[in-house]
Coordinates of C-alpha atoms and ligand atoms in Angstrom, one line a residue:
M1400 CA -42.8 82.1 5.9
I1401 CA -42.3 81.2 9.6
D1402 CA -40.3 84.1 11.1
F1403 CA -39.2 83.2 14.7
Y1404 CA -36.2 83.0 17.0
L1405 CA -34.6 79.6 17.8
N1406 CA -32.3 79.7 20.9
G1407 CA -31.8 83.4 20.3
R1408 CA -31.1 83.3 16.6
R1409 CA -33.6 84.5 14.0
Q1410 CA -34.9 81.8 11.6
R1411 CA -36.9 82.5 8.5
C1412 CA -38.3 79.2 7.3
R1413 CA -39.9 79.2 3.8
D1414 CA -41.8 76.5 2.0
V1415 CA -43.0 74.8 5.2
S1416 CA -46.1 72.7 4.5
A1417 CA -49.2 73.4 6.6
D1418 CA -49.1 70.1 8.4
T1419 CA -45.5 70.3 9.6
S1420 CA -45.1 70.0 13.3
T1421 CA -42.5 71.9 15.4
L1422 CA -40.7 68.6 16.0
E1423 CA -40.4 67.8 12.2
L1424 CA -39.2 71.4 11.6
L1425 CA -36.6 71.1 14.3
R1426 CA -35.3 67.6 13.5
E1427 CA -35.7 67.4 9.7
G1428 CA -35.7 71.0 8.6
L1429 CA -33.1 72.5 11.0
G1430 CA -31.0 69.5 12.0
Q1431 CA -31.7 70.1 15.7
T1432 CA -32.0 66.5 16.9
G1433 CA -31.7 67.1 20.7
T1434 CA -35.5 67.2 20.9
K1435 CA -36.7 63.6 20.8
E1436 CA -39.7 61.8 19.3
G1437 CA -41.3 59.2 21.5
C1438 CA -45.1 58.8 21.0
A1439 CA -46.0 61.6 18.6
S1440 CA -49.2 62.0 20.5
G1441 CA -48.5 64.3 23.4
D1442 CA -48.3 61.5 26.0
C1443 CA -44.6 61.0 26.8
G1444 CA -43.1 64.5 26.8
A1445 CA -39.8 63.5 25.1
C1446 CA -40.4 66.2 22.6
T1447 CA -40.9 69.0 25.1
V1448 CA -39.7 72.4 24.1
A1449 CA -40.2 75.9 25.6
I1450 CA -42.1 78.5 23.7
G1451 CA -41.5 82.2 24.7
E1452 CA -44.2 84.8 23.8
P1453 CA -44.2 88.4 24.9
G1454 CA -46.1 88.9 28.2
E1455 CA -47.9 91.9 29.4
D1456 CA -44.8 93.4 31.0
G1457 CA -42.9 93.1 27.7
E1458 CA -40.7 90.2 29.0
L1459 CA -40.8 86.8 27.2
V1460 CA -43.0 84.3 29.1
Y1461 CA -42.0 80.7 28.5
H1462 CA -44.3 77.6 28.7
N1463 CA -43.5 74.0 27.9
A1464 CA -45.2 72.4 24.9
N1465 CA -45.2 69.2 23.0
A1466 CA -43.3 69.8 19.8
C1467 CA -44.9 66.8 18.2
L1468 CA -48.4 68.4 18.3
T1469 CA -47.5 72.1 17.9
P1470 CA -48.0 73.3 14.4
A1471 CA -44.7 74.7 13.1
H1472 CA -46.5 77.7 11.7
Q1473 CA -47.5 78.7 15.3
L1474 CA -43.8 79.4 16.0
D1475 CA -44.2 82.6 13.9
G1476 CA -43.4 85.5 16.2
C1477 CA -42.1 83.3 19.1
H1478 CA -38.9 82.4 20.8
L1479 CA -38.4 78.7 20.6
V1480 CA -35.9 77.3 23.2
T1481 CA -34.7 73.7 22.8
V1482 CA -32.3 71.6 24.8
E1483 CA -29.5 72.7 22.5
G1484 CA -30.0 76.3 23.6
L1485 CA -29.7 76.0 27.4
A1486 CA -26.0 75.7 28.1
S1487 CA -23.6 78.6 27.8
G1488 CA -20.5 77.2 26.3
E1489 CA -19.3 74.5 28.8
R1490 CA -21.5 75.9 31.5
L1491 CA -24.8 73.9 32.0
H1492 CA -28.1 75.5 32.8
P1493 CA -29.1 74.9 36.4
A1494 CA -31.8 72.5 35.2
Q1495 CA -29.1 70.5 33.4
A1496 CA -26.5 70.7 36.1
A1497 CA -29.0 69.6 38.8
M1498 CA -30.1 66.6 36.7
V1499 CA -26.4 65.6 36.3
D1500 CA -25.6 66.0 40.0
C1501 CA -28.8 64.3 41.2
H1502 CA -28.4 61.4 38.7
G1503 CA -31.7 62.2 37.1
S1504 CA -30.9 60.4 33.8
Q1505 CA -30.2 56.8 32.8
C1506 CA -31.0 55.9 29.1
G1507 CA -31.4 59.6 28.5
F1508 CA -34.3 59.4 26.0
C1509 CA -36.7 61.4 28.2
T1510 CA -34.0 63.7 29.5
P1511 CA -34.2 66.6 27.0
G1512 CA -37.9 66.8 27.5
I1513 CA -37.6 66.7 31.3
V1514 CA -34.9 69.4 31.2
M1515 CA -37.1 71.6 29.1
S1516 CA -40.0 71.2 31.6
L1517 CA -37.5 72.0 34.4
F1518 CA -36.4 75.1 32.4
T1519 CA -39.9 76.4 32.2
L1520 CA -40.4 75.8 35.9
Y1521 CA -37.1 77.6 36.5
E1522 CA -38.3 80.6 34.5
D1523 CA -41.7 80.6 36.2
Q1524 CA -40.0 80.6 39.6
R1525 CA -37.8 83.5 38.5
R1526 CA -40.8 85.5 37.5
R1527 CA -43.2 84.4 40.3
P1528 CA -41.2 82.9 43.2
A1529 CA -43.3 80.3 45.1
P1530 CA -42.6 77.3 47.3
L1531 CA -41.7 74.3 45.3
N1532 CA -44.1 71.9 46.9
Q1533 CA -45.3 68.5 45.6
A1534 CA -48.3 70.0 43.8
R1535 CA -46.1 72.4 41.8
L1536 CA -43.6 69.7 40.9
E1537 CA -46.4 67.5 39.7
E1538 CA -47.9 70.3 37.7
A1539 CA -44.6 71.0 36.0
L1540 CA -43.5 67.4 35.3
G1541 CA -46.9 65.6 34.9
G1542 CA -46.5 65.5 31.1
N1543 CA -43.0 63.9 31.2
L1544 CA -42.6 60.1 31.4
C1545 CA -39.4 58.5 32.5
R1546 CA -39.3 54.7 32.1
C1547 CA -35.9 53.9 33.7
T1548 CA -34.6 56.5 36.2
G1549 CA -37.5 56.8 38.5
Y1550 CA -38.9 60.1 39.5
R1551 CA -37.2 60.7 42.9
P1552 CA -33.8 61.9 41.4
I1553 CA -35.7 64.0 38.9
R1554 CA -37.7 65.6 41.7
D1555 CA -34.5 66.1 43.6
A1556 CA -33.0 67.9 40.6
A1557 CA -36.1 70.2 40.4
L1558 CA -35.8 71.1 44.1
A1559 CA -32.0 71.7 43.8
M1560 CA -31.8 73.7 40.6
G1561 CA -32.7 77.0 42.3
D1562 CA -29.5 76.7 44.4
Y1563 CA -27.2 76.8 41.4
P1564 CA -25.7 80.1 40.1
A1565 CA -28.2 81.9 37.9
A1566 CA -28.7 80.7 34.4
D1567 CA -27.1 82.6 31.5
P1568 CA -27.9 80.8 28.2
A1569 CA -26.1 82.6 25.3
W1570 CA -29.4 84.1 24.1
A1571 CA -30.1 85.7 27.5
E1572 CA -27.4 88.2 26.8
D1573 CA -29.5 89.8 24.0
A1574 CA -31.4 92.3 26.1
G1575 CA -33.5 93.2 23.2
L1576 CA -34.7 89.7 22.4
A1577 CA -38.2 90.2 23.7
G1578 CA -38.6 93.4 21.6
H1579 CA -37.3 91.6 18.5
V1580 CA -39.8 88.8 19.1
A1581 CA -42.6 91.2 19.6
C1582 CA -41.8 93.0 16.3
L1583 CA -42.2 89.7 14.4
R1584 CA -45.8 89.5 15.7
Q1585 CA -46.8 92.7 13.9
P1586 CA -48.6 92.2 10.6
R1587 CA -45.8 92.6 8.0
D1588 CA -45.6 95.5 5.5
G1589 CA -48.0 94.9 2.7
E1590 CA -49.5 91.9 4.4
P1591 CA -53.3 92.1 4.7
A1592 CA -54.7 91.4 8.1
A1593 CA -55.9 87.9 7.1
A1594 CA -52.8 86.8 5.3
G1595 CA -50.7 84.1 6.7
H1596 CA -48.0 81.9 5.2
D1597 CA -47.1 81.1 1.8
V1598 CA -47.1 77.3 1.4
S1599 CA -50.1 75.0 1.1
H1600 CA -52.9 76.7 3.1
Y1601 CA -52.0 77.8 6.6
V1602 CA -53.6 81.1 7.3
T1603 CA -53.4 83.0 10.5
P1604 CA -56.1 85.7 10.7
R1605 CA -55.7 88.4 13.3
D1606 CA -59.3 89.6 13.8
L1607 CA -62.9 88.4 13.7
E1608 CA -63.7 90.0 10.3
A1609 CA -60.7 88.3 8.7
L1610 CA -61.8 84.9 10.2
R1611 CA -65.4 85.4 9.0
A1612 CA -64.1 86.2 5.5
L1613 CA -61.9 83.2 5.4
K1614 CA -64.7 80.9 6.6
A1615 CA -66.9 82.2 3.8
E1616 CA -64.2 81.7 1.2
R1617 CA -63.1 78.2 2.3
P1618 CA -65.8 76.6 4.5
D1619 CA -64.0 73.2 4.1
A1620 CA -60.8 74.4 5.6
R1621 CA -60.1 73.0 9.1
L1622 CA -59.8 75.3 12.0
V1623 CA -56.8 74.8 14.3
A1624 CA -56.4 76.3 17.7
G1625 CA -53.9 74.5 20.0
G1626 CA -53.7 71.6 17.7
T1627 CA -53.7 69.1 20.7
D1628 CA -56.6 67.2 19.2
L1629 CA -56.4 68.0 15.5
W1630 CA -52.7 67.2 15.1
L1631 CA -53.3 63.6 16.2
E1632 CA -55.1 63.1 12.9
A1633 CA -51.7 63.8 11.2
T1634 CA -49.4 61.9 13.6
Q1635 CA -51.7 58.9 14.5
Q1636 CA -54.0 58.5 11.5
L1637 CA -51.5 59.9 8.9
K1638 CA -54.2 62.2 7.4
A1639 CA -53.2 65.2 5.4
L1640 CA -53.9 68.6 7.1
D1641 CA -53.3 70.8 4.1
D1642 CA -55.9 73.5 4.4
L1643 CA -55.8 75.1 7.9
I1644 CA -57.1 78.3 9.4
D1645 CA -55.4 79.1 12.7
V1646 CA -57.7 80.8 15.2
R1647 CA -55.1 81.2 17.9
R1648 CA -54.2 84.8 17.2
V1649 CA -57.7 86.2 16.5
A1650 CA -57.9 89.1 18.9
E1651 CA -61.6 88.8 19.7
L1652 CA -61.3 85.0 20.4
N1653 CA -58.6 85.8 23.0
A1654 CA -60.6 88.3 24.9
I1655 CA -62.1 87.7 28.4
E1656 CA -65.0 90.0 29.1
E1657 CA -66.5 90.3 32.6
T1658 CA -70.1 91.3 33.0
E1659 CA -72.4 91.5 36.0
A1660 CA -73.9 88.1 35.0
G1661 CA -70.6 86.3 34.3
W1662 CA -67.7 86.0 31.9
W1663 CA -67.5 85.8 28.1
V1664 CA -64.4 83.7 27.5
G1665 CA -63.0 83.8 24.0
A1666 CA -62.8 80.4 22.3
S1667 CA -59.0 80.7 21.8
V1668 CA -58.3 81.3 25.5
T1669 CA -56.0 78.5 26.6
L1670 CA -56.8 76.3 29.6
A1671 CA -53.7 77.6 31.4
R1672 CA -55.0 81.2 31.0
L1673 CA -58.6 80.2 31.9
T1674 CA -57.6 78.5 35.2
P1675 CA -56.9 81.5 37.4
L1676 CA -60.2 83.1 36.3
L1677 CA -62.1 80.1 37.8
A1678 CA -60.3 80.2 41.2
E1679 CA -62.8 82.4 43.0
P1680 CA -66.1 81.4 41.5
Y1681 CA -65.5 77.7 40.7
P1682 CA -62.7 76.1 42.8
A1683 CA -64.0 72.6 41.8
F1684 CA -63.5 73.6 38.1
V1685 CA -59.9 74.6 38.9
H1686 CA -59.3 71.3 40.5
L1687 CA -60.4 69.6 37.3
M1688 CA -58.1 71.8 35.3
H1689 CA -55.1 70.5 37.2
R1690 CA -56.2 67.0 36.2
F1691 CA -56.6 68.0 32.5
A1692 CA -53.8 66.5 30.4
S1693 CA -50.5 68.0 31.2
S1694 CA -48.9 71.4 31.6
Q1695 CA -47.6 71.1 28.0
I1696 CA -51.2 70.5 26.7
R1697 CA -52.9 73.1 28.9
H1698 CA -50.7 75.8 27.7
R1699 CA -51.6 75.2 24.1
A1700 CA -55.2 73.7 24.2
T1701 CA -58.1 76.1 24.1
L1702 CA -61.6 76.1 25.6
G1703 CA -63.1 76.4 22.2
G1704 CA -61.1 73.4 20.9
N1705 CA -62.3 71.3 23.8
I1706 CA -65.9 72.0 23.0
A1707 CA -65.8 72.0 19.2
N1708 CA -64.0 68.7 19.3
A1709 CA -67.3 67.2 20.7
S1710 CA -65.6 64.2 22.3
P1711 CA -67.9 62.3 24.6
I1712 CA -65.1 62.3 27.1
G1713 CA -64.0 65.9 26.8
D1714 CA -63.5 67.4 30.3
T1715 CA -64.9 70.9 30.2
P1716 CA -68.3 70.2 28.5
P1717 CA -70.0 68.4 31.4
V1718 CA -68.9 71.2 33.8
L1719 CA -70.1 73.9 31.4
L1720 CA -73.4 72.0 31.0
A1721 CA -73.9 71.9 34.7
L1722 CA -73.3 75.6 34.8
D1723 CA -75.7 76.4 32.0
A1724 CA -73.0 77.9 29.7
I1725 CA -73.9 79.6 26.5
L1726 CA -71.9 79.6 23.3
R1727 CA -71.5 82.5 20.9
L1728 CA -71.2 81.1 17.4
D1729 CA -70.1 83.3 14.6
G1730 CA -69.5 83.2 10.9
P1731 CA -70.2 85.1 7.7
G1732 CA -73.8 85.5 8.8
G1733 CA -72.8 87.2 12.1
P1734 CA -73.0 86.0 15.7
R1735 CA -75.7 83.9 17.3
E1736 CA -76.1 82.5 20.8
L1737 CA -76.8 78.9 21.6
P1738 CA -77.1 77.2 25.0
L1739 CA -74.4 74.6 25.2
S1740 CA -77.1 72.0 25.9
D1741 CA -78.3 72.4 22.3
F1742 CA -74.8 72.2 20.8
F1743 CA -73.9 68.5 20.9
L1744 CA -76.2 66.6 18.5
D1745 CA -74.7 63.1 18.2
Y1746 CA -71.4 61.4 18.3
R1747 CA -68.9 64.1 17.2
Q1748 CA -71.7 66.1 15.6
T1749 CA -72.5 69.6 16.6
A1750 CA -74.9 72.4 15.7
L1751 CA -72.1 74.4 14.0
A1752 CA -72.8 75.2 10.4
D1753 CA -70.0 74.5 7.9
D1754 CA -69.0 78.2 7.8
E1755 CA -69.3 78.8 11.5
F1756 CA -66.9 78.7 14.4
I1757 CA -67.1 79.1 18.2
A1758 CA -66.3 82.7 19.1
A1759 CA -66.8 82.7 22.9
V1760 CA -68.3 80.8 25.8
F1761 CA -70.4 82.5 28.5
L1762 CA -69.8 81.2 32.0
P1763 CA -72.5 82.5 34.4
R1764 CA -71.5 83.8 37.8
P1765 CA -72.5 81.3 40.5
S1766 CA -75.9 82.1 42.1
A1767 CA -76.1 82.5 45.8
A1768 CA -75.6 79.2 47.6
Q1769 CA -74.9 77.4 44.4
N1770 CA -72.6 74.4 44.8
L1771 CA -70.5 72.7 42.2
K1772 CA -68.7 69.3 42.5
V1773 CA -66.7 67.8 39.7
W1774 CA -65.2 64.3 39.7
K1775 CA -63.0 62.9 37.0
L1776 CA -62.3 59.1 36.9
S1777 CA -59.3 58.1 34.9
K1778 CA -56.7 55.4 35.1
R1779 CA -53.9 57.8 36.0
R1780 CA -54.1 61.0 37.9
E1781 CA -51.7 62.8 35.6
D1782 CA -52.1 63.3 31.9
D1783 CA -55.0 61.0 31.3
I1784 CA -58.4 61.2 29.7
S1785 CA -61.6 60.6 31.6
A1786 CA -63.5 57.3 31.7
V1787 CA -66.3 59.1 33.4
L1788 CA -66.6 62.7 34.4
A1789 CA -69.4 63.9 36.7
A1790 CA -70.3 67.6 37.3
F1791 CA -73.0 68.3 39.8
A1792 CA -74.5 71.7 40.5
W1793 CA -77.3 72.4 43.0
R1794 CA -78.2 74.5 46.0
L1795 CA -79.9 73.6 49.2
E1796 CA -82.9 75.7 50.2
D1797 CA -84.9 75.0 53.3
G1798 CA -83.5 71.5 53.4
V1799 CA -84.4 70.6 49.8
M1800 CA -82.3 70.5 46.6
R1801 CA -83.0 73.1 44.0
D1802 CA -81.6 73.9 40.5
V1803 CA -80.2 70.4 40.3
H1804 CA -77.9 69.9 37.3
L1805 CA -76.3 66.5 36.8
A1806 CA -74.0 66.4 33.8
F1807 CA -71.7 63.6 32.7
G1808 CA -69.0 62.8 30.2
G1809 CA -68.3 59.2 29.1
M1810 CA -71.9 58.2 29.7
A1811 CA -73.3 58.7 26.2
A1812 CA -72.3 59.5 22.7
V1813 CA -72.1 63.2 23.7
P1814 CA -71.6 65.0 27.0
R1815 CA -75.0 65.4 28.5
R1816 CA -77.2 66.1 31.4
A1817 CA -79.4 63.5 33.1
P1818 CA -82.9 65.1 33.3
A1819 CA -84.7 62.2 34.9
A1820 CA -82.2 61.8 37.6
E1821 CA -82.3 65.6 38.2
A1822 CA -86.1 65.5 38.5
A1823 CA -85.8 62.7 41.1
L1824 CA -83.7 65.1 43.3
E1825 CA -85.4 68.5 42.5
G1826 CA -87.3 69.8 45.5
R1827 CA -86.4 66.7 47.6
A1828 CA -84.3 66.5 50.7
P1829 CA -80.9 65.0 49.9
D1830 CA -81.7 61.7 51.6
A1831 CA -81.0 58.1 50.7
E1832 CA -84.5 57.6 49.2
A1833 CA -84.3 60.5 46.8
F1834 CA -80.8 59.5 45.7
A1835 CA -81.8 55.9 45.2
A1836 CA -84.5 57.1 42.8
A1837 CA -82.0 59.4 41.0
R1838 CA -79.6 56.5 40.6
A1839 CA -82.3 54.3 39.2
A1840 CA -83.3 57.0 36.7
L1841 CA -79.7 57.5 35.7
G1842 CA -79.3 53.8 34.9
E1843 CA -82.4 54.1 32.6
E1844 CA -81.5 57.3 30.8
L1845 CA -77.8 57.0 30.1
A1846 CA -76.3 54.5 27.7
P1847 CA -72.5 54.5 28.1
M1848 CA -70.2 52.8 25.6
S1849 CA -67.5 50.2 26.2
D1850 CA -64.0 51.1 25.2
V1851 CA -60.4 50.7 26.4
R1852 CA -61.1 53.2 29.2
G1853 CA -64.0 51.2 30.8
S1854 CA -66.9 48.9 30.0
A1855 CA -70.4 50.2 29.8
E1856 CA -71.2 48.3 33.1
Y1857 CA -68.2 49.9 34.9
R1858 CA -69.3 53.4 33.7
R1859 CA -72.9 52.9 34.8
L1860 CA -71.8 51.6 38.2
A1861 CA -69.2 54.4 38.6
A1862 CA -71.7 57.2 37.7
G1863 CA -74.2 55.8 40.2
N1864 CA -71.5 55.6 42.8
L1865 CA -70.6 59.2 42.2
L1866 CA -74.2 60.2 42.9
E1867 CA -73.9 58.3 46.2
R1868 CA -70.7 60.1 46.9
L1869 CA -72.5 63.3 46.4
R1870 CA -75.2 62.3 48.9
L1871 CA -72.6 61.4 51.5
M1872 CA -70.7 64.6 51.0
I1873 CA -73.9 66.7 51.4
A1874 CA -74.7 64.7 54.6
A1875 CA -71.2 65.3 55.9
E1876 CA -71.2 69.0 55.1
H1877 CA -74.7 69.7 56.2
G1878 CA -75.6 66.8 58.4
P1879 CA -78.5 64.4 57.8
I1880 CA -81.7 66.2 57.1
D1881 CA -84.5 65.3 59.6
D1882 CA -88.2 65.0 58.9
N1883 CA -88.6 68.7 59.5
G1884 CA -86.0 69.7 57.0
A1885 CA -83.5 70.6 59.7
N1886 CA -79.8 69.8 59.5
D1887 CA -77.7 68.0 62.1
N1888 CA -74.1 68.4 61.3
N1889 CA -72.7 66.8 64.4
D1890 CA -72.2 63.6 62.6
S1891 CA -68.5 63.8 63.1
A1892 CA -67.8 60.1 62.2
T1893 CA -69.3 60.6 58.8
K1894 CA -67.6 63.9 58.4
V1895 CA -64.1 62.6 59.2
T1896 CA -64.5 59.7 56.8
L1897 CA -65.8 62.0 54.1
D1898 CA -63.0 64.5 54.3
A1899 CA -61.0 61.9 52.5
Y1900 CA -63.4 62.3 49.6
A1901 CA -63.1 66.0 49.4
H1902 CA -61.6 65.9 45.9
Ligands
FAD78 C1 -51.8 63.8 25.7 C2 -53.2 64.4 25.6 C3 -54.0 64.5 26.8 C4 -55.2 65.0 26.7 N1 -56.0 65.1 27.9 C5 -57.2 65.6 27.8 C6 -58.0 65.7 29.0 O1 -57.5 65.3 30.1 N2 -59.2 66.2 28.9 C7 -59.8 66.6 27.7 O2 -60.9 67.0 27.7 N3 -59.0 66.5 26.6 C8 -57.8 66.1 26.6 N4 -57.1 66.0 25.5 C9 -57.7 66.5 24.2 C10 -57.3 68.0 23.8 O3 -56.1 68.4 24.5 C11 -58.5 68.9 24.2 O4 -59.6 68.5 23.6 C12 -58.2 70.4 23.9 O5 -59.0 71.2 24.6 C13 -58.4 70.7 22.4 O6 -58.1 72.1 22.2 P1 -57.2 72.6 21.0 O7 -57.2 74.1 21.1 O8 -55.9 72.0 21.1 O9 -58.0 72.1 19.8 P2 -57.5 71.7 18.3 O10 -56.8 70.4 18.4 O11 -56.8 72.9 17.7 O12 -59.0 71.5 17.6 C14 -59.9 70.5 18.0 C15 -61.1 70.6 17.1 O13 -61.8 71.8 17.4 C16 -61.9 72.6 16.2 N5 -61.9 74.0 16.6 C17 -60.8 74.5 17.3 N6 -61.2 75.8 17.7 C18 -62.4 76.0 17.2 C19 -63.3 77.1 17.2 N7 -63.0 78.3 17.8 N8 -64.5 77.0 16.6 C20 -64.9 75.8 16.0 N9 -64.0 74.8 15.9 C21 -62.8 74.9 16.5 C22 -60.8 72.1 15.3 O14 -61.1 72.3 13.9 C23 -60.8 70.6 15.6 O15 -61.8 69.9 15.0 C24 -55.8 65.5 25.5 C25 -55.0 65.4 24.3 C26 -53.7 64.9 24.4 C27 -52.9 64.9 23.1
FES79 S1 -43.2 62.6 21.2 FE1 -44.3 62.0 23.0 S2 -45.2 63.8 23.7 FE2 -44.3 64.4 21.8
FES80 S1 -33.8 58.1 31.5 FE1 -34.6 56.5 30.3 S2 -36.7 57.0 30.0 FE2 -36.0 58.4 31.5

């Protein structure tokens, strides 16, 4: 049974098969057709809904999500808000009223999704007021496509909605709603910790022991976390997903543990939750997170899912490789640690045994003077997958490069480092000669593939150019290195030009 609230009303849905998406449940099961289906692959945002979950302060915290990729069973213990739930009688929600007044809709197909992303922005502003600048608007709306209105009126509506009288959707009058929703999340009477739902096989274990036991019993069952990759198998390849173990609510997989050496981040921590943790140690990683898919995806997708998926163009693995991350794998045999560099074996093949899962990822604290640069090349800035991703870590010591880590996505069957290119730079001044040697080595050791995102030649050229960009950035930041290893950072012409490259 899926026990949740929909627009303030409790719903108990029985006999829902494991592979049902939230969109299917809404449109086909509950007759709520305001939420639209465009692409069924997370790209258009027409199906955007808001999911409310109890936050630390006991209030419901809402995020936008793609209903087409969100497993219906993950609604259990949540408050789902759809476009049908926003108005109060005749009175529109400020997000809707502003869209009407700013002429933010033409054919209207994208509009319910856009309104729901505006609703989550509105809620976020209510909880954490902040200036609505361009970056914040792009962050909120980057996962919503509109083909006919154009984005200016939609942006105007976003900027205007805060000036309307406060929202009062009918459900907002239920002061106890957050408490009711929280109650649904408790294991039910007589329900063992590992029990889940009653149709096909969708199980939602709550702790590590339960997950280990389930993996031992059913090693062939698929794990699902955010579902933002896995669900495409159902919607795009029409495969059956009828035996699923949901790792999203496993307490240990949601923990973030800080140690002197770094952070153990639970595999089920979402990218949206991970991002603030990275702000201080790794701003370049945060910058990448803003380029990762869309707000809808980042609020559901997990770090463990991004790694286990083992895509050659996954965004976090190259960065984690550059930072020497370690995985904690777990299973019926107990935990073991494995450097991420030993995890990816071949195209979509990993070192995970059939009955194992990723429990956590260790992110080391940056060492003194360590630098990290991350560049993602994709065809669009918003909501697009990398053609090439480069993550470079190094430090400069007495004018030479040390601990050089050059990691790439999109340059081989797996995300990987480039040891020959690293060796060409290690212990060398960051000058043109050393970088030319590194670039030559890179061309030898990486064999990119050709696909719709880019040809092998494009990728090889782009990766080499990113190395050159690194050289120019180092020169701009530290000045050219002279024969005595000293810096001259008065090269203002280079510096001004290169400020444009900063991200
Ligand atoms: C529109 C769109 C845009 C995207 N953009 C990007 C992008 O910019 N960059 C990028 O890197 N990816 C992108 N993706 C891919 C996807 O969002 C990410 O890979 C995401 O991190 C997957 O995490 P998840 O929790 O949703 O994984 P799921 O889909 O739930 O699972 C993915 C795989 O990992 C396995 N798995 C999940 N958790 C575990 C675990 N703890 N242990 C072992 N196996 C596990 C599952 O069985 C499955 O095989 C995009 C996807 C879509 C639909
Ligand atoms: S239908 Fe396009 S994102 Fe869901
Ligand atoms: S109004 Fe037609 S797609 Fe946006």
